[in-house]
C-alpha positions in Angstrom: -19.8 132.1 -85.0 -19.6 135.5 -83.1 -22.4 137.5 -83.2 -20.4 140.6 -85.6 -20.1 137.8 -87.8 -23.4 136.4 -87.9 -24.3 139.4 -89.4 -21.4 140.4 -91.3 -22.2 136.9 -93.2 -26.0 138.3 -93.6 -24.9 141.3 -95.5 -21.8 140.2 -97.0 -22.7 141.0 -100.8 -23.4 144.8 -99.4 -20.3 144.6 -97.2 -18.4 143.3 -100.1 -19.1 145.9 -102.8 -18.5 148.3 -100.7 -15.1 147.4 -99.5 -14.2 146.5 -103.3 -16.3 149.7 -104.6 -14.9 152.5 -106.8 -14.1 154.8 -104.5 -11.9 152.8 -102.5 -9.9 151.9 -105.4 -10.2 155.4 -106.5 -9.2 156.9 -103.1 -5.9 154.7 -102.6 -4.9 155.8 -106.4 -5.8 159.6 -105.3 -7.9 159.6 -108.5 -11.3 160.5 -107.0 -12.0 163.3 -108.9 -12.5 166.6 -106.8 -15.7 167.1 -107.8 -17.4 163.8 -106.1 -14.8 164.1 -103.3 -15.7 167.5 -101.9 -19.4 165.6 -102.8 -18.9 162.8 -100.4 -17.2 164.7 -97.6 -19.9 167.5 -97.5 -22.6 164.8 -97.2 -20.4 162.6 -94.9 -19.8 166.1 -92.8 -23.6 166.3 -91.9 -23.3 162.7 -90.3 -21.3 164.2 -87.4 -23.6 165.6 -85.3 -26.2 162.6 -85.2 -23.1 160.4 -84.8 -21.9 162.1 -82.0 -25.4 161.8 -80.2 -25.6 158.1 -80.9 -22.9 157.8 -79.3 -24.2 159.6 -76.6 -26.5 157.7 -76.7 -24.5 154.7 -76.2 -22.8 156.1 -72.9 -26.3 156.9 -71.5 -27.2 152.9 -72.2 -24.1 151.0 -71.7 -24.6 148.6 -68.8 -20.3 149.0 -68.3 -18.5 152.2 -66.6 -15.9 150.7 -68.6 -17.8 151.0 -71.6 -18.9 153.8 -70.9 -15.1 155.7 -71.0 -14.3 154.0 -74.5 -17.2 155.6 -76.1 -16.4 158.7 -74.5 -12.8 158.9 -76.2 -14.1 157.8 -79.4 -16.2 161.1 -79.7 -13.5 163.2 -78.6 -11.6 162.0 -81.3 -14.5 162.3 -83.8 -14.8 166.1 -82.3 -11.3 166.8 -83.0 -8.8 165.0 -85.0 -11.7 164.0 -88.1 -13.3 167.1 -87.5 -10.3 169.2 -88.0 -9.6 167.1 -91.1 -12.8 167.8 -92.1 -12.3 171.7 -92.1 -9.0 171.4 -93.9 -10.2 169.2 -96.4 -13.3 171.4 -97.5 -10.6 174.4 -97.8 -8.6 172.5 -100.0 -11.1 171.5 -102.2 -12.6 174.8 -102.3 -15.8 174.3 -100.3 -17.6 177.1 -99.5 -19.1 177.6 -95.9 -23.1 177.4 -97.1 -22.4 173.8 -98.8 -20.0 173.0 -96.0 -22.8 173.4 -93.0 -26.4 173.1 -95.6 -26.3 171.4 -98.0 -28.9 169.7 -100.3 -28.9 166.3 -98.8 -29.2 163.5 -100.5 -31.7 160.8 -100.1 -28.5 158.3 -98.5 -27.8 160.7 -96.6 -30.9 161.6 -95.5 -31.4 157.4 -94.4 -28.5 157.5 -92.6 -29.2 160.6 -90.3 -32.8 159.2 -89.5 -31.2 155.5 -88.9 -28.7 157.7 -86.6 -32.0 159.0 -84.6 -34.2 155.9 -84.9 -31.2 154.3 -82.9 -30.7 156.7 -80.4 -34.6 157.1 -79.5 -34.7 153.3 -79.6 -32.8 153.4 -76.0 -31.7 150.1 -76.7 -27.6 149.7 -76.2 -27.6 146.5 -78.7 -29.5 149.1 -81.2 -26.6 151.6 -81.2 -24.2 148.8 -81.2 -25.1 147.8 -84.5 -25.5 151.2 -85.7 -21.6 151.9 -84.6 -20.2 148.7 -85.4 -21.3 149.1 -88.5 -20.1 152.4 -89.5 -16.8 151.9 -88.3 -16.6 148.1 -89.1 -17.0 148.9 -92.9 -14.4 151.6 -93.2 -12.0 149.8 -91.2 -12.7 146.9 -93.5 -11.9 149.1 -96.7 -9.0 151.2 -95.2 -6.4 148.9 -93.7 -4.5 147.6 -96.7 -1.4 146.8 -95.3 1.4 147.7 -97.6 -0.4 149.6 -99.4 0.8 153.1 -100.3 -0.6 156.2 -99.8 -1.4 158.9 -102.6 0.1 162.0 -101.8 -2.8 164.1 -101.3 -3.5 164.4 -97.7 -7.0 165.2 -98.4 -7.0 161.5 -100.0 -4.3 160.0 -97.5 -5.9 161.4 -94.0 -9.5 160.3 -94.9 -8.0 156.7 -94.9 -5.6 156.8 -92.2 -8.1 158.0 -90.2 -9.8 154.8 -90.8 -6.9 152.4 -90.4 -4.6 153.7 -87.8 -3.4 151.0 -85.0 -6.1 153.2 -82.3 -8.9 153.1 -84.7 -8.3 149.6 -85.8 -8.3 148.4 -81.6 -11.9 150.6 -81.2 -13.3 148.7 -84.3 -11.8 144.9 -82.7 -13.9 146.1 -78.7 -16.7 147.2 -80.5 -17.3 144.2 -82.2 -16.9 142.1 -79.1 -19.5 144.8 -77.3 -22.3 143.8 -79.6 -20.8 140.2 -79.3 -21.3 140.3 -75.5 -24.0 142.2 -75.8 -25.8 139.8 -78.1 -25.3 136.8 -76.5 -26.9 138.2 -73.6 -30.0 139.2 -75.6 -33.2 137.4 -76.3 -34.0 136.8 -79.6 -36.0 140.0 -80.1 -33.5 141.9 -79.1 -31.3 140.3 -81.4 -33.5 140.8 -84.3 -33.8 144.7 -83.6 -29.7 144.8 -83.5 -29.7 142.9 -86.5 -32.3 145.0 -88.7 -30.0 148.2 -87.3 -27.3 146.7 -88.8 -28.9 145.9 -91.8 -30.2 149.1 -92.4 -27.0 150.8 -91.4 -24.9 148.4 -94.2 -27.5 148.6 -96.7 -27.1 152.7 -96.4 -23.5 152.7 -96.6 -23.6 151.2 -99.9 -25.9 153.5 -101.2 -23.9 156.5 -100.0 -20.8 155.4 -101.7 -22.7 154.8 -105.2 -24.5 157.6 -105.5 -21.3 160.2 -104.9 -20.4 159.2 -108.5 -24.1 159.6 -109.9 
């Protein structure tokens, strides 16, 4: 068993509810109520910036040029096409600027930002590994539904094809074999500290999607 899945299989009640959790079914019915959607994306908004430097983070430790270039697209994606999603969403919904750039953050969301850091200042490529593999691993996981149709609502329809388009879905496949290669080249400390990353990281993603609806 690959090393992704290892630890897929270690968390796969966590993984599980969140890929079957309410606002996935909610989100492909465009039924999330406005309310907890301009919640979620406001708290998911303030991820950006740590994100970005973990992946940074990532190009400073990568022991591949190659590897190096791959991250490198992936933020200027983040930094444009989500970002710009992001902005268009939050005038949709109404959002203004103060809750759009401050606001109150929630304790999930609060986790995730210091996970975010704790990775980076870790200096440890297998460490942000996890950290990435996970965050995009998981919504991958919930967002390609082939066949599925989209709700009409871009501000629903954009959030998951942004998570399940053919480019997205071929980042998700070479990260996982990163931290594959990656983890078979560690010692088993350094597997550990990957694996409590990703632990951490999966165990915070389910919080963040319950408590949108609390």
């Amino acid at each position: 068993m690959s090393f992704s899945d290892e630890l897929r299989q270690e968390n796969a009640q966590d993984w599980q509810d969140c890929v079957d959790h309410r606002f996935v079914r909610e989100i492909f019915a465009g039924a999330v109520p406005p309310e907890v959607m301009r919640r979620y994306l406001a708290q998911d908004y303030q991820f950006i910036d740590g994100f970005v430097a973990l992946l940074g983070m990532a190009i400073a430790t990568a022991d591949r040029f190659d590897s190096r270039i791959r991250f490198a697209q992936f933020a200027a994606m983040i930094t444009s096409d989500e970002n710009t999603y992001f902005q268009r969403a939050f005038v949709a919904l109404g959002v203004p600027e103060a809750e759009r750039a401050h606001p109150v953050l929630t304790a999930p969301t609060s986790g995730f930002q210091a996970l975010m850091r704790d990775a980076a200042a870790s200096r440890d490529y297998a460490s942000c590994l996890a950290v990435l593999t996970v965050a995009e691993w998981l919504y991958l996981s919930w967002a390609d539904r082939p066949g599925e149709d989209l709700p009409p609502d871009f501000v629903h329809a954009e959030w998951i094809t942004l998570h399940n388009n053919d480019g997205f879905r071929e980042f998700v496949i070479w990260l996982r074999s990163e931290l594959d290669r990656i983890g078979a080249a560690s010692d088993p400390a350094g597997r550990a500290d990957a694996a409590a990353f990703f632990r951490r990281a999966v165990t915070l993603e389910r919080a963040f999607f319950d408590h949108i609806y609390e």
